[in-house]
PDB file of C-alpha atoms in Angstrom:
ATOM      1  CA  MET A   1       0.000   0.000   0.000  1.00 46.00           C
ATOM      2  CA  VAL A   2       1.415   3.391  -1.088  1.00 47.00           C
ATOM      3  CA  ILE A   3       0.667   6.361   1.179  1.00 59.00           C
ATOM      4  CA  ASP A   4      -0.054   9.636  -0.606  1.00 70.00           C
ATOM      5  CA  PRO A   5       2.764  12.095   0.272  1.00 73.00           C
ATOM      6  CA  LEU A   6       0.088  14.747   0.865  1.00 78.00           C
ATOM      7  CA  TYR A   7      -1.451  12.766   3.722  1.00 87.00           C
ATOM      8  CA  LEU A   8       1.947  11.789   5.081  1.00 83.00           C
ATOM      9  CA  ALA A   9       2.937  15.464   5.210  1.00 80.00           C
ATOM     10  CA  ALA A  10      -0.316  16.309   7.032  1.00 84.00           C
ATOM     11  CA  PHE A  11       0.396  13.534   9.546  1.00 88.00           C
ATOM     12  CA  LEU A  12       3.921  14.845  10.155  1.00 81.00           C
ATOM     13  CA  ILE A  13       2.637  18.403  10.619  1.00 81.00           C
ATOM     14  CA  GLY A  14       0.236  17.112  13.261  1.00 83.00           C
ATOM     15  CA  LEU A  15       3.091  15.234  14.876  1.00 81.00           C
ATOM     16  CA  THR A  16       5.495  18.182  14.937  1.00 76.00           C
ATOM     17  CA  GLY A  17       2.690  20.529  15.993  1.00 73.00           C
ATOM     18  CA  GLY A  18       2.273  18.558  19.213  1.00 69.00           C
ATOM     19  CA  VAL A  19       3.942  21.365  21.155  1.00 66.00           C
ATOM     20  CA  HIS A  20       1.022  23.603  20.198  1.00 67.00           C
ATOM     21  CA  CYS A  21      -1.511  20.904  21.122  1.00 67.00           C
ATOM     22  CA  PHE A  22      -0.159  20.854  24.671  1.00 62.00           C
ATOM     23  CA  GLY A  23      -1.019  24.514  25.065  1.00 61.00           C
ATOM     24  CA  MET A  24      -4.379  24.501  23.274  1.00 62.00           C
ATOM     25  CA  CYS A  25      -5.872  21.250  24.538  1.00 63.00           C
ATOM     26  CA  GLY A  26      -3.885  20.665  27.714  1.00 59.00           C
ATOM     27  CA  GLY A  27      -6.501  22.234  29.956  1.00 60.00           C
ATOM     28  CA  ILE A  28      -9.288  20.221  28.349  1.00 64.00           C
ATOM     29  CA  VAL A  29      -7.443  16.927  28.692  1.00 65.00           C
ATOM     30  CA  GLY A  30      -6.515  17.829  32.259  1.00 62.00           C
ATOM     31  CA  ALA A  31     -10.164  18.534  33.147  1.00 63.00           C
ATOM     32  CA  LEU A  32     -11.158  15.301  31.448  1.00 65.00           C
ATOM     33  CA  THR A  33      -8.676  13.114  33.302  1.00 63.00           C
ATOM     34  CA  LEU A  34      -9.087  14.805  36.691  1.00 59.00           C
ATOM     35  CA  GLY A  35     -12.844  14.418  36.497  1.00 58.00           C
ATOM     36  CA  LEU A  36     -12.822  10.702  35.768  1.00 62.00           C
ATOM     37  CA  PRO A  37     -14.551   8.462  38.274  1.00 61.00           C
ATOM     38  CA  PRO A  38     -12.285   6.210  40.392  1.00 61.00           C
ATOM     39  CA  VAL A  39     -11.816   2.873  38.645  1.00 60.00           C
ATOM     40  CA  PRO A  40     -10.017  -0.135  40.142  1.00 59.00           C
ATOM     41  CA  GLY A  41      -6.820  -1.203  38.424  1.00 57.00           C
ATOM     42  CA  HIS A  42      -3.876   0.617  36.876  1.00 52.00           C
ATOM     43  CA  PRO A  43      -4.606   4.386  36.499  1.00 58.00           C
ATOM     44  CA  LEU A  44      -3.217   4.485  32.949  1.00 63.00           C
ATOM     45  CA  LEU A  45      -5.390   1.614  31.735  1.00 69.00           C
ATOM     46  CA  ALA A  46      -8.414   3.135  33.466  1.00 72.00           C
ATOM     47  CA  ARG A  47      -7.948   6.454  31.628  1.00 76.00           C
ATOM     48  CA  LEU A  48      -7.244   4.990  28.209  1.00 82.00           C
ATOM     49  CA  PRO A  49     -10.868   4.342  27.045  1.00 86.00           C
ATOM     50  CA  TYR A  50     -11.799   7.922  27.944  1.00 85.00           C
ATOM     51  CA  LEU A  51      -8.759   9.429  26.225  1.00 85.00           C
ATOM     52  CA  LEU A  52      -9.321   7.344  23.106  1.00 89.00           C
ATOM     53  CA  ALA A  53     -12.996   8.333  22.993  1.00 91.00           C
ATOM     54  CA  TYR A  54     -12.158  12.029  23.446  1.00 88.00           C
ATOM     55  CA  ASN A  55      -9.577  11.943  20.666  1.00 90.00           C
ATOM     56  CA  LEU A  56     -11.863   9.952  18.368  1.00 94.00           C
ATOM     57  CA  GLY A  57     -14.468  12.709  18.680  1.00 94.00           C
ATOM     58  CA  ARG A  58     -11.879  15.439  18.176  1.00 92.00           C
ATOM     59  CA  ILE A  59     -10.442  13.840  15.033  1.00 95.00           C
ATOM     60  CA  ALA A  60     -13.941  13.150  13.665  1.00 97.00           C
ATOM     61  CA  SER A  61     -14.682  16.885  13.929  1.00 96.00           C
ATOM     62  CA  TYR A  62     -11.409  17.668  12.134  1.00 95.00           C
ATOM     63  CA  ALA A  63     -12.349  15.304   9.303  1.00 96.00           C
ATOM     64  CA  THR A  64     -15.805  16.891   9.041  1.00 97.00           C
ATOM     65  CA  ALA A  65     -14.272  20.356   8.796  1.00 95.00           C
ATOM     66  CA  GLY A  66     -11.824  19.032   6.196  1.00 95.00           C
ATOM     67  CA  ALA A  67     -14.679  17.603   4.115  1.00 96.00           C
ATOM     68  CA  LEU A  68     -16.452  20.974   4.202  1.00 95.00           C
ATOM     69  CA  ALA A  69     -13.273  22.844   3.206  1.00 93.00           C
ATOM     70  CA  GLY A  70     -12.455  20.372   0.431  1.00 91.00           C
ATOM     71  CA  GLY A  71     -16.030  20.526  -0.877  1.00 91.00           C
ATOM     72  CA  VAL A  72     -16.002  24.317  -0.972  1.00 88.00           C
ATOM     73  CA  GLY A  73     -12.663  24.279  -2.781  1.00 83.00           C
ATOM     74  CA  ALA A  74     -13.901  21.789  -5.381  1.00 82.00           C
ATOM     75  CA  TRP A  75     -17.045  23.858  -5.962  1.00 83.00           C
ATOM     76  CA  ALA A  76     -15.057  27.085  -6.330  1.00 76.00           C
ATOM     77  CA  ALA A  77     -12.641  25.423  -8.766  1.00 71.00           C
ATOM     78  CA  HIS A  78     -15.456  25.072 -11.300  1.00 72.00           C
ATOM     79  CA  TRP A  79     -15.410  28.828 -11.763  1.00 71.00           C
ATOM     80  CA  VAL A  80     -11.727  29.057 -12.680  1.00 64.00           C
ATOM     81  CA  SER A  81      -9.031  26.824 -14.130  1.00 62.00           C
ATOM     82  CA  VAL A  82      -9.051  23.822 -11.785  1.00 61.00           C
ATOM     83  CA  HIS A  83      -5.334  23.166 -12.082  1.00 63.00           C
ATOM     84  CA  ARG A  84      -4.277  26.761 -11.482  1.00 69.00           C
ATOM     85  CA  ALA A  85      -6.781  27.186  -8.655  1.00 68.00           C
ATOM     86  CA  GLN A  86      -5.405  24.157  -6.821  1.00 70.00           C
ATOM     87  CA  LEU A  87      -1.821  25.302  -7.292  1.00 75.00           C
ATOM     88  CA  GLY A  88      -2.723  28.791  -6.079  1.00 77.00           C
ATOM     89  CA  LEU A  89      -4.337  27.298  -2.984  1.00 75.00           C
ATOM     90  CA  GLN A  90      -1.254  25.134  -2.510  1.00 77.00           C
ATOM     91  CA  VAL A  91       0.906  28.269  -2.435  1.00 83.00           C
ATOM     92  CA  LEU A  92      -1.509  29.849   0.058  1.00 81.00           C
ATOM     93  CA  ALA A  93      -1.367  26.733   2.223  1.00 78.00           C
ATOM     94  CA  GLY A  94       2.431  26.817   2.086  1.00 82.00           C
ATOM     95  CA  LEU A  95       2.422  30.432   3.262  1.00 86.00           C
ATOM     96  CA  PHE A  96       0.112  29.481   6.133  1.00 81.00           C
ATOM     97  CA  MET A  97       2.482  26.673   7.088  1.00 81.00           C
ATOM     98  CA  ILE A  98       5.406  29.099   7.191  1.00 87.00           C
ATOM     99  CA  LEU A  99       3.410  31.448   9.424  1.00 84.00           C
ATOM    100  CA  LEU A 100       2.387  28.466  11.532  1.00 79.00           C
ATOM    101  CA  GLY A 101       6.018  27.373  11.901  1.00 83.00           C
ATOM    102  CA  LEU A 102       6.967  30.872  13.074  1.00 86.00           C
ATOM    103  CA  TYR A 103       4.051  30.720  15.518  1.00 80.00           C
ATOM    104  CA  LEU A 104       4.990  27.298  16.879  1.00 77.00           C
ATOM    105  CA  ALA A 105       8.597  28.371  17.377  1.00 80.00           C
ATOM    106  CA  GLY A 106       7.483  31.507  19.235  1.00 79.00           C
ATOM    107  CA  TRP A 107       9.054  33.829  16.647  1.00 84.00           C
ATOM    108  CA  TRP A 108       5.753  35.433  15.548  1.00 80.00           C
ATOM    109  CA  ARG A 109       2.371  35.502  17.297  1.00 75.00           C
ATOM    110  CA  GLY A 110       0.148  36.684  14.446  1.00 74.00           C
ATOM    111  CA  LEU A 111      -1.850  33.472  14.181  1.00 69.00           C
ATOM    112  CA  SER A 112      -3.210  34.094  17.655  1.00 69.00           C
ATOM    113  CA  ARG A 113      -5.361  36.821  16.044  1.00 71.00           C
ATOM    114  CA  LEU A 114      -6.837  34.210  13.702  1.00 69.00           C
ATOM    115  CA  GLU A 115      -7.650  32.059  16.714  1.00 68.00           C
ATOM    116  CA  GLN A 116      -9.328  35.054  18.347  1.00 69.00           C
ATOM    117  CA  ALA A 117     -11.471  35.533  15.223  1.00 68.00           C
ATOM    118  CA  GLY A 118     -12.527  31.896  15.431  1.00 67.00           C
ATOM    119  CA  GLY A 119     -13.607  32.565  18.997  1.00 68.00           C
ATOM    120  CA  VAL A 120     -16.827  34.137  17.682  1.00 70.00           C
ATOM    121  CA  LEU A 121     -18.068  30.733  16.505  1.00 72.00           C
ATOM    122  CA  TRP A 122     -16.494  28.965  19.477  1.00 68.00           C
ATOM    123  CA  ARG A 123     -18.530  30.981  21.974  1.00 76.00           C
ATOM    124  CA  ARG A 124     -21.666  29.469  20.435  1.00 78.00           C
ATOM    125  CA  ILE A 125     -20.347  25.901  20.380  1.00 77.00           C
ATOM    126  CA  GLU A 126     -18.437  25.697  23.671  1.00 74.00           C
ATOM    127  CA  PRO A 127     -21.529  25.598  25.959  1.00 79.00           C
ATOM    128  CA  LEU A 128     -22.508  22.307  24.315  1.00 78.00           C
ATOM    129  CA  GLY A 129     -19.351  20.703  25.704  1.00 75.00           C
ATOM    130  CA  ARG A 130     -20.264  21.589  29.274  1.00 76.00           C
ATOM    131  CA  ARG A 131     -23.250  19.253  29.096  1.00 81.00           C
ATOM    132  CA  PHE A 132     -20.893  16.261  29.051  1.00 80.00           C
ATOM    133  CA  PHE A 133     -19.245  17.148  32.371  1.00 73.00           C
ATOM    134  CA  PRO A 134     -18.684  15.427  34.704  1.00 76.00           C
ATOM    135  CA  VAL A 135     -17.234  12.660  32.550  1.00 78.00           C
ATOM    136  CA  ARG A 136     -18.673   9.372  33.788  1.00 80.00           C
ATOM    137  CA  THR A 137     -18.540   7.262  30.623  1.00 84.00           C
ATOM    138  CA  PRO A 138     -16.441   7.076  27.425  1.00 88.00           C
ATOM    139  CA  VAL A 139     -19.548   8.206  25.517  1.00 91.00           C
ATOM    140  CA  ARG A 140     -19.444  11.511  27.396  1.00 89.00           C
ATOM    141  CA  ALA A 141     -15.729  11.805  26.584  1.00 87.00           C
ATOM    142  CA  LEU A 142     -16.595  11.235  22.910  1.00 93.00           C
ATOM    143  CA  GLY A 143     -19.133  14.067  23.085  1.00 91.00           C
ATOM    144  CA  ILE A 144     -16.529  16.406  24.578  1.00 88.00           C
ATOM    145  CA  GLY A 145     -14.133  15.522  21.768  1.00 88.00           C
ATOM    146  CA  LEU A 146     -16.759  16.198  19.088  1.00 93.00           C
ATOM    147  CA  VAL A 147     -17.337  19.676  20.522  1.00 91.00           C
ATOM    148  CA  TRP A 148     -13.714  20.552  21.304  1.00 84.00           C
ATOM    149  CA  GLY A 149     -12.625  19.555  17.827  1.00 87.00           C
ATOM    150  CA  TRP A 150     -13.970  22.985  16.787  1.00 88.00           C
ATOM    151  CA  LEU A 151     -11.751  24.873  19.256  1.00 83.00           C
ATOM    152  CA  PRO A 152     -10.131  27.877  17.488  1.00 79.00           C
ATOM    153  CA  CYS A 153      -6.637  26.698  16.576  1.00 81.00           C
ATOM    154  CA  GLY A 154      -4.151  28.246  14.159  1.00 77.00           C
ATOM    155  CA  LEU A 155      -2.655  24.812  13.536  1.00 80.00           C
ATOM    156  CA  VAL A 156      -5.993  23.373  12.398  1.00 86.00           C
ATOM    157  CA  TYR A 157      -6.869  26.484  10.397  1.00 84.00           C
ATOM    158  CA  SER A 158      -3.611  26.223   8.457  1.00 80.00           C
ATOM    159  CA  VAL A 159      -4.343  22.640   7.453  1.00 86.00           C
ATOM    160  CA  LEU A 160      -7.939  23.597   6.555  1.00 88.00           C
ATOM    161  CA  VAL A 161      -6.599  26.160   4.081  1.00 83.00           C
ATOM    162  CA  TRP A 162      -4.574  23.313   2.606  1.00 81.00           C
ATOM    163  CA  ALA A 163      -7.722  21.141   2.465  1.00 88.00           C
ATOM    164  CA  VAL A 164      -9.517  23.720   0.311  1.00 84.00           C
ATOM    165  CA  GLY A 165      -7.135  22.826  -2.512  1.00 77.00           C
ATOM    166  CA  ALA A 166      -7.079  19.091  -1.821  1.00 79.00           C
ATOM    167  CA  GLY A 167      -9.450  18.312  -4.699  1.00 79.00           C
ATOM    168  CA  GLY A 168     -12.762  17.470  -3.045  1.00 88.00           C
ATOM    169  CA  ALA A 169     -14.657  16.664   0.134  1.00 93.00           C
ATOM    170  CA  LEU A 170     -13.179  13.163   0.499  1.00 94.00           C
ATOM    171  CA  GLU A 171      -9.629  14.385  -0.028  1.00 92.00           C
ATOM    172  CA  GLY A 172     -10.170  17.229   2.447  1.00 93.00           C
ATOM    173  CA  ALA A 173     -11.536  14.813   5.038  1.00 96.00           C
ATOM    174  CA  LEU A 174      -8.588  12.433   4.564  1.00 95.00           C
ATOM    175  CA  LEU A 175      -6.127  15.308   4.860  1.00 94.00           C
ATOM    176  CA  LEU A 176      -7.580  16.446   8.206  1.00 95.00           C
ATOM    177  CA  LEU A 177      -7.879  12.827   9.345  1.00 96.00           C
ATOM    178  CA  SER A 178      -4.168  12.345   8.663  1.00 94.00           C
ATOM    179  CA  PHE A 179      -3.372  15.541  10.519  1.00 93.00           C
ATOM    180  CA  GLY A 180      -5.557  14.502  13.452  1.00 93.00           C
ATOM    181  CA  LEU A 181      -3.848  11.136  13.701  1.00 93.00           C
ATOM    182  CA  GLY A 182      -0.530  12.984  13.806  1.00 88.00           C
ATOM    183  CA  THR A 183      -1.674  14.936  16.863  1.00 86.00           C
ATOM    184  CA  LEU A 184      -2.869  11.765  18.610  1.00 84.00           C
ATOM    185  CA  PRO A 185       0.449  10.684  20.216  1.00 82.00           C
ATOM    186  CA  ALA A 186       0.942  14.084  21.862  1.00 77.00           C
ATOM    187  CA  LEU A 187      -2.554  14.282  23.307  1.00 77.00           C
ATOM    188  CA  LEU A 188      -2.622  10.666  24.461  1.00 77.00           C
ATOM    189  CA  ALA A 189       0.711  11.246  26.157  1.00 73.00           C
ATOM    190  CA  LEU A 190      -0.621  14.464  27.681  1.00 66.00           C
ATOM    191  CA  GLY A 191      -3.447  12.552  29.283  1.00 59.00           C
ATOM    192  CA  THR A 192      -1.075  10.098  30.935  1.00 59.00           C
ATOM    193  CA  ALA A 193       2.094  12.060  31.714  1.00 57.00           C
ATOM    194  CA  ALA A 194       1.100  15.720  31.710  1.00 52.00           C
ATOM    195  CA  ALA A 195       3.590  16.917  34.314  1.00 49.00           C
ATOM    196  CA  ALA A 196       6.654  15.405  32.667  1.00 54.00           C
ATOM    197  CA  LEU A 197       5.662  16.514  29.161  1.00 56.00           C
ATOM    198  CA  ALA A 198       4.801  20.072  30.159  1.00 55.00           C
ATOM    199  CA  GLY A 199       8.416  20.732  31.114  1.00 58.00           C
ATOM    200  CA  PHE A 200       9.694  19.082  27.944  1.00 60.00           C
ATOM    201  CA  VAL A 201       7.619  21.121  25.483  1.00 59.00           C
ATOM    202  CA  ARG A 202       8.534  24.385  27.202  1.00 64.00           C
ATOM    203  CA  ARG A 203      12.134  23.951  26.155  1.00 73.00           C
ATOM    204  CA  PRO A 204      12.966  26.485  23.435  1.00 77.00           C
ATOM    205  CA  VAL A 205      14.862  23.936  21.341  1.00 81.00           C
ATOM    206  CA  VAL A 206      11.757  21.711  21.152  1.00 75.00           C
ATOM    207  CA  ARG A 207       9.568  24.574  19.945  1.00 76.00           C
ATOM    208  CA  TRP A 208      12.242  25.809  17.531  1.00 83.00           C
ATOM    209  CA  THR A 209      12.676  22.364  16.009  1.00 84.00           C
ATOM    210  CA  ALA A 210       8.928  21.848  15.571  1.00 78.00           C
ATOM    211  CA  GLY A 211       8.527  25.308  14.036  1.00 81.00           C
ATOM    212  CA  ALA A 212      11.459  24.851  11.656  1.00 86.00           C
ATOM    213  CA  LEU A 213      10.091  21.524  10.402  1.00 82.00           C
ATOM    214  CA  VAL A 214       6.689  23.041   9.631  1.00 80.00           C
ATOM    215  CA  ILE A 215       8.382  25.981   7.854  1.00 87.00           C
ATOM    216  CA  LEU A 216      10.270  23.480   5.698  1.00 87.00           C
ATOM    217  CA  PHE A 217       6.972  21.784   4.814  1.00 81.00           C
ATOM    218  CA  GLY A 218       5.574  25.159   3.786  1.00 84.00           C
ATOM    219  CA  LEU A 219       8.582  26.013   1.620  1.00 89.00           C
ATOM    220  CA  TYR A 220       8.371  22.583  -0.006  1.00 84.00           C
ATOM    221  CA  GLU A 221       4.676  23.083  -0.860  1.00 80.00           C
ATOM    222  CA  ILE A 222       5.324  26.505  -2.365  1.00 87.00           C
ATOM    223  CA  GLY A 223       8.328  25.261  -4.333  1.00 87.00           C
ATOM    224  CA  LEU A 224       6.341  22.331  -5.709  1.00 82.00           C
ATOM    225  CA  ALA A 225       3.447  24.568  -6.769  1.00 80.00           C
ATOM    226  CA  VAL A 226       5.731  27.154  -8.406  1.00 83.00           C
ATOM    227  CA  ARG A 227       7.573  24.443 -10.320  1.00 82.00           C
ATOM    228  CA  MET A 228       4.275  22.998 -11.606  1.00 76.00           C
ATOM    229  CA  LEU A 229       3.037  26.455 -12.602  1.00 71.00           C
ATOM    230  CA  GLY A 230       6.263  26.958 -14.518  1.00 64.00           C
TER     231      GLY A 230
END
């Protein structure tokens, strides 16, 4: 089975963007794990069904948003040259990745304004998540994940811009699914070893490395699009 490089890149961006996930979703995961009912047995094994359910809901929301973005992009492409529209969107996505890399590394905070803009929608959605607290079952954790998957996040927004040019709703959904799976290790680890990981991700070299890798992805996307346009 051959993995599309596009989806592999999205997975790696999710993986390297884990340092951002700690900051954005750390409080949610902390509230989720601290509010779990006492269960006999090993604490890690007791938390795992809840963490998996939460992340399943979160990634499902990402994929839904990706399908919407990809569908809108495919519809818009009918009004212009499909090939040039997709390449133009690829350049735009590459620029967003560069900005995202600067944001992850702490060298530029502009994307925080985009997250603030997304807060308008979030204020309408967030109250729905409160209905699932306290978390007593994995089904409630799934509901929290479905709601919190729409949390304003510059990392997700950057990949959504990329999804607009993915070619269609299915491709957009697969792109965000790949990205979501890339974020999974960080957030599962956060739910089981939050204290140890918090100190690790605060190290400047960790943030710089993650940011630099995402910037390289962005430059690669732009270079590929420019070469194809040429």
